[in-house]
Amino acid sequence: WTSVFDSQPNLSIGAINVDPVNPDTVWVGTGEANNRQSSSWGEGVFKSTDGGRTWKNVGLEKTMAINRIQIDPNHPDTIYVAALGNLWGPNPDRGVFKTTDGGSTWTKCLFIDENTGITDISVNPQDPNDILAAAYQRRRTAFGFNGGGPQSGLYHSSDGGAHWAKVINGLPVGDKGRIGLGRSRK
């Protein structure tokens, strides 16, 4: 094993993904993905195009905690980032962020509110326009935390993140907590 990220300004990593077309392209999302009382915050998304020898920060520095990075299997310059945001207060840098140019520019394609971030995202490998996002209404305080709420839940897009709808059918009624996603490749 060889360390390839120690020289970066932030060592708290919440997400890693490798480009399925070009394995020399590696994406790293910084910030503690499994947040608790002593969570470390991040400094955005880093990208390497040489297998981890060198890194470049490609944005989203204010997202604080990146929980998942998904790559469109048909268009590897299209990346989705699930960001939890600042746990200690309201924050507009929560949600799903998308780039279609390999990280040069980002758009926020899903924003629920300033107290709800995204803990997981799943892109359907058979249809990359079919996306699920797990939202988590979460706020830390000095004496505890709010670990769920009415905005937590699943959100679905069938058009590559242009439009989203909250998934209600088939889920329990009431406030939701943190949700993890997995999807079969078949």
XYZ file of N, CA, C and O in Angstrom:
744
model
N 0.838 -1.179 0.000
C 0.000 0.000 0.000
C 0.884 1.244 0.000
O 1.903 1.290 0.679
N 0.441 2.243 -0.745
C 1.149 3.518 -0.798
C 0.135 4.634 -0.575
O -0.899 4.687 -1.249
N 0.421 5.504 0.355
C -0.456 6.637 0.605
C -0.361 7.619 -0.556
O 0.731 7.972 -0.996
N -1.514 8.065 -1.059
C -1.510 8.994 -2.187
C -2.231 10.313 -1.881
O -2.293 11.184 -2.750
N -2.752 10.489 -0.668
C -3.536 11.690 -0.370
C -2.985 12.482 0.816
O -3.530 13.505 1.175
N -1.902 12.028 1.433
C -1.393 12.662 2.653
C -0.950 14.104 2.479
O -0.922 14.860 3.443
N -0.605 14.526 1.284
C -0.127 15.892 1.088
C -1.263 16.883 0.818
O -1.007 18.069 0.609
N -2.495 16.414 0.853
C -3.630 17.301 0.586
C -4.020 18.068 1.855
O -3.723 17.645 2.968
N -4.722 19.211 1.690
C -5.041 20.041 2.860
C -6.072 19.437 3.799
O -6.260 19.934 4.897
N -6.762 18.369 3.373
C -7.776 17.763 4.223
C -7.709 16.254 4.076
O -7.775 15.733 2.975
N -7.585 15.564 5.199
C -7.470 14.106 5.168
C -8.759 13.400 5.556
O -8.806 12.187 5.610
N -9.813 14.149 5.842
C -11.106 13.555 6.161
C -11.817 13.222 4.858
O -12.203 14.109 4.096
N -11.961 11.937 4.573
C -12.542 11.506 3.303
C -13.883 10.831 3.554
O -13.994 9.931 4.375
N -14.906 11.277 2.823
C -16.234 10.702 2.939
C -16.623 9.840 1.756
O -17.517 9.011 1.863
N -15.969 10.039 0.606
C -16.355 9.299 -0.594
C -15.183 9.188 -1.554
O -14.398 10.128 -1.692
N -15.083 8.038 -2.217
C -14.088 7.813 -3.266
C -14.781 7.064 -4.397
O -15.575 6.156 -4.144
N -14.472 7.444 -5.629
C -14.966 6.675 -6.761
C -13.937 6.742 -7.884
O -13.266 7.754 -8.067
N -13.831 5.640 -8.618
C -12.882 5.514 -9.720
C -13.668 5.467 -11.022
O -14.648 4.729 -11.136
N -13.225 6.241 -11.998
C -13.867 6.278 -13.312
C -13.841 4.878 -13.929
O -12.776 4.280 -14.063
N -15.024 4.329 -14.290
C -15.052 2.970 -14.855
C -14.439 2.871 -16.251
O -14.044 1.800 -16.678
N -14.333 3.987 -16.955
C -13.744 3.996 -18.290
C -12.233 4.202 -18.229
O -11.474 3.548 -18.933
N -11.798 5.125 -17.367
C -10.378 5.441 -17.217
C -10.012 5.343 -15.740
O -10.189 6.299 -14.992
N -9.468 4.201 -15.281
C -9.196 4.021 -13.848
C -8.107 4.932 -13.293
O -7.915 4.968 -12.080
N -7.420 5.695 -14.139
C -6.465 6.686 -13.636
C -7.178 7.922 -13.093
O -6.572 8.738 -12.408
N -8.470 8.069 -13.415
C -9.249 9.196 -12.903
C -9.951 8.773 -11.623
O -10.778 7.865 -11.632
N -9.581 9.433 -10.536
C -10.100 9.115 -9.207
C -10.726 10.374 -8.618
O -10.144 11.457 -8.688
N -11.903 10.216 -8.035
C -12.637 11.310 -7.398
C -12.666 11.068 -5.895
O -12.940 9.955 -5.446
N -12.407 12.114 -5.105
C -12.453 12.035 -3.647
C -13.317 13.179 -3.125
O -13.105 14.342 -3.469
N -14.296 12.830 -2.291
C -15.107 13.821 -1.601
C -14.661 13.890 -0.156
O -14.585 12.866 0.525
N -14.340 15.080 0.318
C -13.824 15.220 1.677
C -14.932 15.571 2.667
O -16.015 16.001 2.293
N -14.627 15.359 3.935
C -15.573 15.589 5.022
C -16.102 14.272 5.547
O -16.229 13.298 4.803
N -16.381 14.223 6.826
C -16.816 12.995 7.487
C -18.223 12.607 7.046
O -19.183 13.326 7.292
N -18.332 11.458 6.400
C -19.632 11.000 5.898
C -20.495 10.408 7.008
O -21.717 10.478 6.954
N -19.877 9.812 8.006
C -20.613 9.205 9.121
C -20.521 10.134 10.320
O -19.809 9.877 11.276
N -21.247 11.227 10.240
C -21.100 12.316 11.199
C -21.667 11.989 12.573
O -22.693 11.372 12.697
N -20.932 12.420 13.559
C -21.329 12.302 14.962
C -20.861 13.556 15.702
O -20.684 14.606 15.099
N -20.545 13.438 16.993
C -20.179 14.601 17.789
C -18.852 15.232 17.368
O -18.651 16.418 17.523
N -17.910 14.455 16.882
C -16.590 14.997 16.554
C -16.293 14.874 15.065
O -15.202 14.503 14.673
N -17.244 15.184 14.235
C -17.081 15.041 12.793
C -16.133 16.092 12.232
O -16.219 17.270 12.567
N -15.257 15.648 11.348
C -14.350 16.571 10.661
C -15.001 17.045 9.374
O -15.636 16.269 8.674
N -14.830 18.317 9.048
C -15.406 18.829 7.820
C -14.375 18.773 6.703
O -13.180 18.665 6.927
N -14.863 18.857 5.486
C -13.998 18.724 4.328
C -13.767 20.027 3.602
O -14.213 21.094 4.036
N -13.094 19.907 2.479
C -12.765 21.060 1.646
C -13.160 20.823 0.195
O -12.489 21.291 -0.709
N -14.231 20.048 -0.015
C -14.759 19.868 -1.346
C -14.337 18.581 -2.021
O -14.009 17.587 -1.375
N -14.329 18.624 -3.362
C -14.041 17.466 -4.194
C -12.639 17.604 -4.778
O -12.251 18.675 -5.252
N -11.905 16.498 -4.741
C -10.575 16.443 -5.343
C -10.601 15.418 -6.472
O -11.295 14.413 -6.390
N -9.809 15.689 -7.511
C -9.756 14.812 -8.678
C -8.298 14.550 -9.050
O -7.480 15.467 -9.055
N -8.022 13.299 -9.354
C -6.721 12.916 -9.882
C -6.930 12.278 -11.245
O -7.839 11.471 -11.427
N -6.097 12.640 -12.209
C -6.175 12.028 -13.539
C -4.954 11.156 -13.816
O -4.777 10.688 -14.935
N -4.138 10.947 -12.775
C -2.939 10.126 -12.949
C -2.833 9.044 -11.874
O -1.755 8.741 -11.377
N -3.983 8.476 -11.524
C -3.997 7.374 -10.571
C -3.650 7.752 -9.148
O -3.246 6.897 -8.360
N -3.790 9.013 -8.781
C -3.552 9.445 -7.405
C -2.189 10.071 -7.159
O -1.880 10.453 -6.032
N -1.372 10.204 -8.179
C -0.057 10.832 -7.965
C -0.195 12.323 -7.690
O 0.524 12.866 -6.868
N -1.116 12.994 -8.417
C -1.365 14.415 -8.175
C -2.870 14.625 -8.048
O -3.670 13.849 -8.576
N -3.241 15.697 -7.341
C -4.646 15.989 -7.063
C -4.944 17.452 -7.325
O -4.089 18.308 -7.142
N -6.179 17.724 -7.701
C -6.661 19.087 -7.891
C -8.014 19.221 -7.206
O -8.881 18.368 -7.374
N -8.179 20.296 -6.424
C -9.494 20.579 -5.850
C -10.353 21.143 -6.975
O -9.989 22.129 -7.606
N -11.505 20.495 -7.223
C -12.372 20.913 -8.322
C -13.688 21.524 -7.838
O -14.642 21.629 -8.602
N -13.729 21.957 -6.570
C -14.882 22.720 -6.112
C -15.675 22.100 -4.980
O -15.271 21.110 -4.380
N -16.800 22.736 -4.700
C -17.757 22.369 -3.652
C -17.137 22.459 -2.257
O -17.461 21.683 -1.362
N -16.265 23.444 -2.050
C -15.565 23.607 -0.774
C -16.490 23.865 0.400
O -16.145 23.556 1.533
N -17.666 24.440 0.174
C -18.571 24.790 1.279
C -19.556 23.686 1.637
O -20.385 23.861 2.521
N -19.472 22.529 0.975
C -20.415 21.445 1.259
C -20.119 20.756 2.587
O -20.976 20.072 3.132
N -18.928 20.883 3.107
C -18.508 20.391 4.431
C -18.402 18.873 4.560
O -17.484 18.379 5.175
N -19.342 18.115 4.034
C -19.314 16.649 4.159
C -19.902 16.030 2.895
O -21.078 16.205 2.605
N -19.058 15.327 2.156
C -19.496 14.652 0.942
C -19.591 13.167 1.244
O -18.629 12.543 1.683
N -20.768 12.622 1.031
C -21.061 11.253 1.436
C -20.970 10.228 0.315
O -20.807 9.043 0.571
N -21.130 10.653 -0.928
C -21.101 9.712 -2.038
C -20.801 10.476 -3.321
O -21.275 11.600 -3.508
N -20.032 9.846 -4.194
C -19.770 10.354 -5.540
C -20.178 9.257 -6.512
O -19.745 8.112 -6.369
N -21.026 9.594 -7.475
C -21.459 8.636 -8.489
C -21.078 9.153 -9.870
O -21.222 10.349 -10.150
N -20.611 8.244 -10.716
C -20.177 8.576 -12.068
C -21.172 7.977 -13.058
O -21.526 6.807 -12.954
N -21.614 8.788 -14.019
C -22.483 8.286 -15.078
C -21.664 7.293 -15.904
O -20.629 7.666 -16.473
N -22.080 6.019 -15.976
C -21.272 5.015 -16.672
C -21.147 5.254 -18.177
O -20.199 4.777 -18.797
N -22.064 6.019 -18.768
C -22.010 6.306 -20.199
C -21.295 7.611 -20.524
O -20.852 7.811 -21.654
N -21.207 8.494 -19.535
C -20.593 9.812 -19.724
C -19.731 10.107 -18.495
O -20.192 10.747 -17.552
N -18.470 9.650 -18.475
C -17.656 9.758 -17.257
C -17.300 11.181 -16.827
O -16.785 11.360 -15.730
N -17.613 12.188 -17.635
C -17.440 13.570 -17.185
C -18.661 14.068 -16.424
O -18.663 15.183 -15.908
N -19.722 13.243 -16.366
C -20.917 13.584 -15.599
C -20.826 12.891 -14.244
O -20.810 11.672 -14.148
N -20.763 13.705 -13.205
C -20.550 13.231 -11.835
C -21.652 13.814 -10.950
O -22.026 14.983 -11.084
N -22.153 12.984 -10.027
C -23.128 13.424 -9.031
C -22.487 13.322 -7.658
O -21.852 12.315 -7.336
N -22.665 14.354 -6.839
C -22.100 14.405 -5.496
C -23.230 14.580 -4.488
O -24.065 15.475 -4.637
N -23.248 13.714 -3.473
C -24.207 13.817 -2.371
C -23.538 14.566 -1.227
O -22.540 14.098 -0.679
N -24.069 15.741 -0.882
C -23.450 16.598 0.130
C -24.393 16.827 1.310
O -25.555 17.186 1.128
N -23.859 16.611 2.500
C -24.657 16.801 3.712
C -24.690 18.259 4.152
O -25.670 18.724 4.704
N -23.631 19.007 3.924
C -23.595 20.414 4.316
C -23.107 20.597 5.739
O -22.695 19.656 6.411
N -23.128 21.838 6.192
C -22.683 22.193 7.538
C -23.661 21.625 8.566
O -24.829 21.990 8.579
N -23.171 20.744 9.420
C -24.038 20.099 10.409
C -24.475 21.027 11.531
O -25.434 20.745 12.237
N -23.764 22.142 11.737
C -23.980 22.988 12.913
C -24.951 24.133 12.688
O -25.259 24.875 13.613
N -25.448 24.295 11.474
C -26.385 25.379 11.248
C -27.002 25.297 9.874
O -26.625 24.459 9.046
N -27.973 26.167 9.605
C -28.583 26.173 8.286
C -27.525 26.472 7.233
O -26.597 27.236 7.474
N -27.674 25.841 6.077
C -26.616 25.924 5.089
C -27.191 25.680 3.699
O -27.868 24.682 3.488
N -26.926 26.575 2.735
C -27.442 26.376 1.378
C -26.622 25.370 0.562
O -27.016 25.012 -0.537
N -25.490 24.923 1.086
C -24.612 24.018 0.345
C -24.877 22.564 0.710
O -23.963 21.787 0.989
N -26.134 22.190 0.706
C -26.581 20.822 0.940
C -27.306 20.360 -0.316
O -27.902 21.166 -1.017
N -27.260 19.057 -0.588
C -28.039 18.534 -1.701
C -27.219 17.698 -2.652
O -26.165 17.177 -2.309
N -27.725 17.569 -3.880
C -27.026 16.853 -4.947
C -26.455 17.888 -5.899
O -27.168 18.780 -6.364
N -25.166 17.747 -6.168
C -24.468 18.607 -7.114
C -24.061 17.771 -8.318
O -23.724 16.600 -8.178
N -24.077 18.405 -9.494
C -23.790 17.682 -10.735
C -22.825 18.491 -11.595
O -22.931 19.712 -11.687
N -21.874 17.778 -12.196
C -21.024 18.368 -13.217
C -21.156 17.530 -14.479
O -21.320 16.317 -14.405
N -21.110 18.184 -15.625
C -21.115 17.467 -16.903
C -19.813 17.709 -17.665
O -19.662 17.244 -18.787
N -18.885 18.430 -17.031
C -17.615 18.756 -17.689
C -16.410 18.327 -16.844
O -15.375 18.983 -16.839
N -16.565 17.226 -16.120
C -15.448 16.677 -15.360
C -15.018 17.495 -14.167
O -13.881 17.379 -13.714
N -15.897 18.317 -13.618
C -15.602 19.072 -12.411
C -15.205 20.518 -12.635
O -14.912 21.233 -11.678
N -15.230 21.006 -13.873
C -14.906 22.414 -14.122
C -15.996 23.331 -13.578
O -15.707 24.391 -13.023
N -17.271 22.915 -13.740
C -18.400 23.679 -13.205
C -19.379 22.713 -12.547
O -19.463 21.540 -12.930
N -20.108 23.202 -11.550
C -21.076 22.399 -10.811
C -22.406 23.125 -10.766
O -22.452 24.354 -10.665
N -23.492 22.353 -10.802
C -24.825 22.892 -10.554
C -25.450 22.103 -9.401
O -25.172 20.913 -9.238
N -26.250 22.796 -8.619
C -27.002 22.117 -7.564
C -28.301 21.649 -8.197
O -29.144 22.467 -8.561
N -28.450 20.320 -8.353
C -29.646 19.829 -9.055
C -30.727 19.360 -8.088
O -31.866 19.165 -8.513
N -30.401 19.169 -6.799
C -31.429 18.856 -5.801
C -31.095 19.601 -4.521
O -30.026 19.408 -3.929
N -31.999 20.480 -4.122
C -31.895 21.190 -2.846
C -33.253 21.101 -2.184
O -34.260 21.512 -2.759
N -33.289 20.537 -0.973
C -34.558 20.370 -0.268
C -34.802 21.552 0.650
O -35.804 22.241 0.544
N -33.879 21.791 1.572
C -33.901 22.989 2.403
C -32.547 23.116 3.093
O -31.688 22.250 2.958
N -32.365 24.186 3.834
C -31.049 24.460 4.423
C -30.733 23.605 5.656
O -29.659 23.736 6.243
N -31.631 22.701 6.025
C -31.375 21.771 7.130
C -31.297 20.318 6.681
O -31.115 19.429 7.503
N -31.468 20.066 5.389
C -31.531 18.697 4.873
C -30.473 18.494 3.802
O -30.474 19.191 2.782
N -29.586 17.539 4.048
C -28.556 17.198 3.069
C -28.812 15.833 2.475
O -29.815 15.185 2.759
N -27.864 15.389 1.665
C -27.992 14.102 0.992
C -26.884 13.182 1.502
O -25.707 13.539 1.486
N -27.281 11.991 1.970
C -26.307 11.043 2.507
C -25.927 9.957 1.523
O -24.909 9.293 1.708
N -26.716 9.742 0.494
C -26.384 8.711 -0.476
C -27.071 9.026 -1.789
O -28.096 9.721 -1.816
N -26.491 8.517 -2.871
C -27.064 8.689 -4.196
C -26.747 7.440 -5.001
O -25.679 6.844 -4.835
N -27.686 7.027 -5.833
C -27.513 5.825 -6.639
C -27.943 6.109 -8.070
O -29.076 6.535 -8.309
N -27.020 5.867 -8.996
C -27.301 6.024 -10.419
C -27.516 4.632 -10.994
O -26.681 3.741 -10.813
N -28.635 4.436 -11.681
C -28.948 3.149 -12.289
C -27.947 2.869 -13.410
O -27.875 3.632 -14.381
N -27.156 1.795 -13.317
C -26.160 1.528 -14.357
C -26.780 1.185 -15.718
O -26.138 1.367 -16.746
N -28.028 0.726 -15.729
C -28.710 0.421 -16.991
C -29.341 1.659 -17.625
O -29.520 1.717 -18.834
N -29.685 2.638 -16.787
C -30.295 3.884 -17.254
C -29.799 5.016 -16.351
O -30.415 5.316 -15.327
N -28.674 5.663 -16.701
C -28.087 6.684 -15.835
C -28.966 7.908 -15.587
O -28.635 8.723 -14.721
N -30.073 8.050 -16.305
C -31.011 9.133 -16.005
C -31.880 8.816 -14.792
O -32.529 9.697 -14.249
N -31.902 7.552 -14.381
C -32.693 7.077 -13.242
C -31.825 7.161 -11.987
O -30.885 6.382 -11.820
N -32.140 8.124 -11.113
C -31.302 8.412 -9.948
C -32.156 8.428 -8.684
O -33.257 8.979 -8.680
N -31.628 7.826 -7.627
C -32.236 7.915 -6.297
C -31.292 8.678 -5.381
O -30.073 8.485 -5.443
N -31.842 9.519 -4.526
C -31.062 10.251 -3.536
C -31.709 10.070 -2.168
O -32.934 10.107 -2.042
N -30.878 9.847 -1.153
C -31.356 9.693 0.225
C -31.103 11.001 0.973
O -29.959 11.404 1.169
N -32.182 11.648 1.384
C -32.089 12.917 2.095
C -32.126 12.678 3.605
O -32.812 11.774 4.085
N -31.374 13.517 4.334
C -31.264 13.374 5.784
C -31.361 14.761 6.419
O -30.464 15.585 6.260
N -32.463 15.002 7.113
C -32.629 16.248 7.852
C -31.830 16.110 9.140
O -32.161 15.282 9.998
N -30.764 16.891 9.271
C -29.789 16.652 10.338
C -29.216 17.970 10.825
O -28.810 18.809 10.034
N -29.158 18.144 12.148
C -28.559 19.343 12.731
C -27.880 18.989 14.035
O -28.486 18.394 14.917
N -26.598 19.347 14.171
C -25.844 19.171 15.412
C -26.005 20.402 16.273
O -26.102 21.517 15.768
N -26.027 20.187 17.575
C -25.982 21.289 18.535
C -24.942 20.922 19.590
O -24.435 19.802 19.611
N -24.655 21.846 20.486
C -23.674 21.580 21.541
C -24.158 20.476 22.483
O -23.357 19.798 23.115
N -25.449 20.264 22.569
C -26.001 19.304 23.534
C -26.644 18.083 22.881
O -27.181 17.230 23.554
N -26.602 17.964 21.573
C -27.215 16.809 20.931
C -27.343 17.016 19.439
O -26.612 17.801 18.846
N -28.282 16.316 18.837
C -28.497 16.483 17.408
C -29.904 16.063 17.028
O -30.537 15.267 17.695
N -30.381 16.655 15.935
C -31.630 16.249 15.312
C -31.229 15.251 14.240
O -30.563 15.601 13.277
N -31.611 14.001 14.400
C -31.204 12.955 13.474
C -32.340 12.448 12.616
O -32.500 11.248 12.473
N -33.126 13.316 12.072
C -34.217 12.924 11.192
C -35.299 13.972 11.213
O -35.282 14.892 12.029
N -36.220 13.847 10.292
C -37.305 14.807 10.241
C -38.162 14.600 9.013
O -37.929 13.679 8.225
N -39.157 15.465 8.822
C -40.104 15.265 7.728
C -39.492 15.394 6.338
O -40.039 14.861 5.371
N -38.363 16.073 6.191
C -37.747 16.201 4.867
C -36.839 15.021 4.526
O -36.444 14.843 3.378
N -36.480 14.211 5.530
C -35.689 13.013 5.253
C -36.517 12.049 4.415
O -37.735 11.989 4.541
N -35.851 11.306 3.556
C -36.556 10.337 2.732
C -35.832 10.090 1.426
O -34.680 10.478 1.254
N -36.521 9.447 0.511
C -35.974 9.156 -0.804
C -36.538 10.128 -1.832
O -37.718 10.461 -1.807
N -35.668 10.552 -2.733
C -36.060 11.427 -3.833
C -35.616 10.759 -5.132
O -34.537 10.174 -5.197
N -36.459 10.846 -6.158
C -36.198 10.151 -7.424
C -36.183 11.142 -8.586
O -36.999 12.062 -8.647
N -35.240 10.917 -9.497
C -35.206 11.651 -10.756
C -35.154 10.649 -11.894
O -34.406 9.672 -11.831
N -35.926 10.886 -12.930
C -35.894 10.021 -14.114
C -35.293 10.743 -15.315
O -35.292 10.212 -16.414
N -34.766 11.958 -15.085
C -34.209 12.742 -16.189
C -32.816 13.288 -15.872
O -32.483 14.415 -16.219
N -32.005 12.476 -15.207
C -30.621 12.867 -14.939
C -30.458 14.001 -13.947
O -29.465 14.718 -13.983
N -31.427 14.168 -13.056
C -31.326 15.176 -12.012
C -31.957 16.510 -12.332
O -31.886 17.434 -11.532
N -32.606 16.625 -13.483
C -33.265 17.895 -13.823
C -34.492 18.138 -12.952
O -34.772 19.270 -12.552
N -35.238 17.067 -12.645
C -36.441 17.156 -11.822
C -36.411 16.021 -10.802
O -35.954 14.915 -11.112
N -36.946 16.284 -9.629
C -36.957 15.301 -8.541
C -38.342 15.237 -7.923
O -39.044 16.248 -7.844
N -38.712 14.053 -7.432
C -39.971 13.870 -6.697
C -39.673 13.032 -5.463
O -38.889 12.073 -5.515
N -40.316 13.392 -4.359
C -40.158 12.609 -3.137
C -40.900 11.282 -3.290
O -42.046 11.252 -3.740
N -40.234 10.194 -2.927
C -40.835 8.862 -2.996
C -41.643 8.650 -1.723
O -41.104 8.752 -0.618
N -42.923 8.360 -1.877
C -43.799 8.179 -0.721
C -44.354 6.761 -0.684
O -44.374 6.116 0.363
N -44.785 6.252 -1.826
C -45.406 4.923 -1.888
C -44.432 3.838 -1.458
O -43.288 3.793 -1.900
N -44.922 2.959 -0.565
C -44.131 1.819 -0.119
C -43.214 2.093 1.063
O -42.577 1.172 1.562
N -43.137 3.331 1.514
C -42.278 3.671 2.657
C -43.129 3.897 3.901
O -44.294 4.302 3.803
N -42.565 3.663 5.087
C -43.322 3.914 6.318
C -43.721 5.386 6.446
O -43.022 6.273 5.962
N -44.825 5.625 7.099
C -45.307 6.976 7.361
C -44.511 7.557 8.524
O -44.102 6.833 9.431
N -44.275 8.850 8.501
C -43.589 9.526 9.593
C -42.193 9.966 9.213
O -41.732 9.770 8.093
N -41.527 10.592 10.196
C -40.179 11.092 9.972
C -39.220 9.947 9.674
O -39.335 8.858 10.242
N -38.279 10.208 8.795
C -37.255 9.221 8.433
C -35.910 9.659 9.012
O -35.682 10.837 9.240
N -35.034 8.697 9.183
C -33.667 8.979 9.602
C -32.729 8.841 8.420
O -33.112 9.034 7.269
N -31.518 8.441 8.704
C -30.517 8.265 7.649
C -30.831 7.006 6.842
O -31.119 5.955 7.400
N -30.714 7.124 5.522
C -31.016 6.028 4.607
C -29.769 5.753 3.769
O -29.125 6.684 3.277
N -29.446 4.470 3.598
C -28.376 4.058 2.692
C -28.979 3.402 1.469
O -30.045 2.797 1.543
N -28.311 3.515 0.340
C -28.834 2.980 -0.911
C -27.898 1.943 -1.495
O -26.683 2.039 -1.363
N -28.482 0.969 -2.157
C -27.742 -0.016 -2.929
C -28.600 -0.412 -4.104
O -29.824 -0.408 -4.030
N -27.962 -0.743 -5.206
C -28.722 -1.078 -6.400
C -28.014 -2.179 -7.150
O -26.798 -2.172 -7.316
N -28.759 -3.139 -7.627
C -28.202 -4.251 -8.391
C -27.758 -3.750 -9.760
O -28.359 -2.855 -10.335
N -26.721 -4.348 -10.266
C -26.253 -3.998 -11.611
C -27.069 -4.681 -12.693
O -26.885 -4.435 -13.862
N -27.988 -5.569 -12.321
C -28.799 -6.283 -13.314
C -30.133 -5.623 -13.525
O -30.667 -4.973 -12.741
